[in-house]
Amino acid sequence: VRGRSAQVVLELRNETGALVNGSILVNGRRYESRAGQVAVPVSPSGTSLVLVVEADLKEYQYLRQEIRLPVSDSIQNWSIGTAPNEENSAWWRKYQSELP
C-alpha cells in the first residue's frame, strides 16, 4: 500500500524448485537468505515498486532481474479462490496463511 512500510519476501530457488541459501543484492543492498527467503523492507511511494535483484551464487548462473510490483492506495482483500486471476491463487493462499 502506497506510503505504508511493509516487506517483500523473495525466495531463492534452484532449477528443481528447492529453496537455497545465499547472498543477493536488492537495489544495491546486500541480504542473506534464511531458509531460502529474503525479507526486503519497502515503503512504496509511487504507483509501482521496482526491485533490482542481483544474485551471484556459487554453482548457479548469475542473475540480474528488475521486478516491478504494482502499488495500490488501499489494502486489497479477496477470498481464497477469487483472486483476479487463477494464476495468482497459489500465491494468494500462501499470503493468506501467513497473516496473523
PDB file of N, CA, C and O in Angstrom, residues 37 44 51 53 62:
ATOM      1  N   GLN A  37      14.761 -17.673   1.946  1.00  0.00           N
ATOM      2  CA  GLN A  37      13.937 -16.478   1.813  1.00  0.00           C
ATOM      3  C   GLN A  37      14.674 -15.231   2.283  1.00  0.00           C
ATOM      4  O   GLN A  37      15.483 -15.278   3.209  1.00  0.00           O
ATOM      5  N   PRO A  44       6.714   1.912  -0.399  1.00  0.00           N
ATOM      6  CA  PRO A  44       6.448   2.436  -1.735  1.00  0.00           C
ATOM      7  C   PRO A  44       5.772   3.805  -1.702  1.00  0.00           C
ATOM      8  O   PRO A  44       4.933   4.069  -0.859  1.00  0.00           O
ATOM      9  N   LEU A  51      12.222  -3.413  -7.821  1.00  0.00           N
ATOM     10  CA  LEU A  51      13.305  -4.087  -7.115  1.00  0.00           C
ATOM     11  C   LEU A  51      14.282  -4.598  -8.161  1.00  0.00           C
ATOM     12  O   LEU A  51      13.899  -5.343  -9.058  1.00  0.00           O
ATOM     13  N   VAL A  53      17.192  -7.002  -8.534  1.00  0.00           N
ATOM     14  CA  VAL A  53      17.745  -8.133  -7.797  1.00  0.00           C
ATOM     15  C   VAL A  53      18.950  -8.688  -8.550  1.00  0.00           C
ATOM     16  O   VAL A  53      18.861  -8.945  -9.750  1.00  0.00           O
ATOM     17  N   TYR A  62      24.658 -16.421 -12.864  1.00  0.00           N
ATOM     18  CA  TYR A  62      24.440 -15.043 -12.409  1.00  0.00           C
ATOM     19  C   TYR A  62      23.060 -14.568 -12.881  1.00  0.00           C
ATOM     20  O   TYR A  62      22.639 -14.846 -13.994  1.00  0.00           O
TER      21      TYR A  62
END
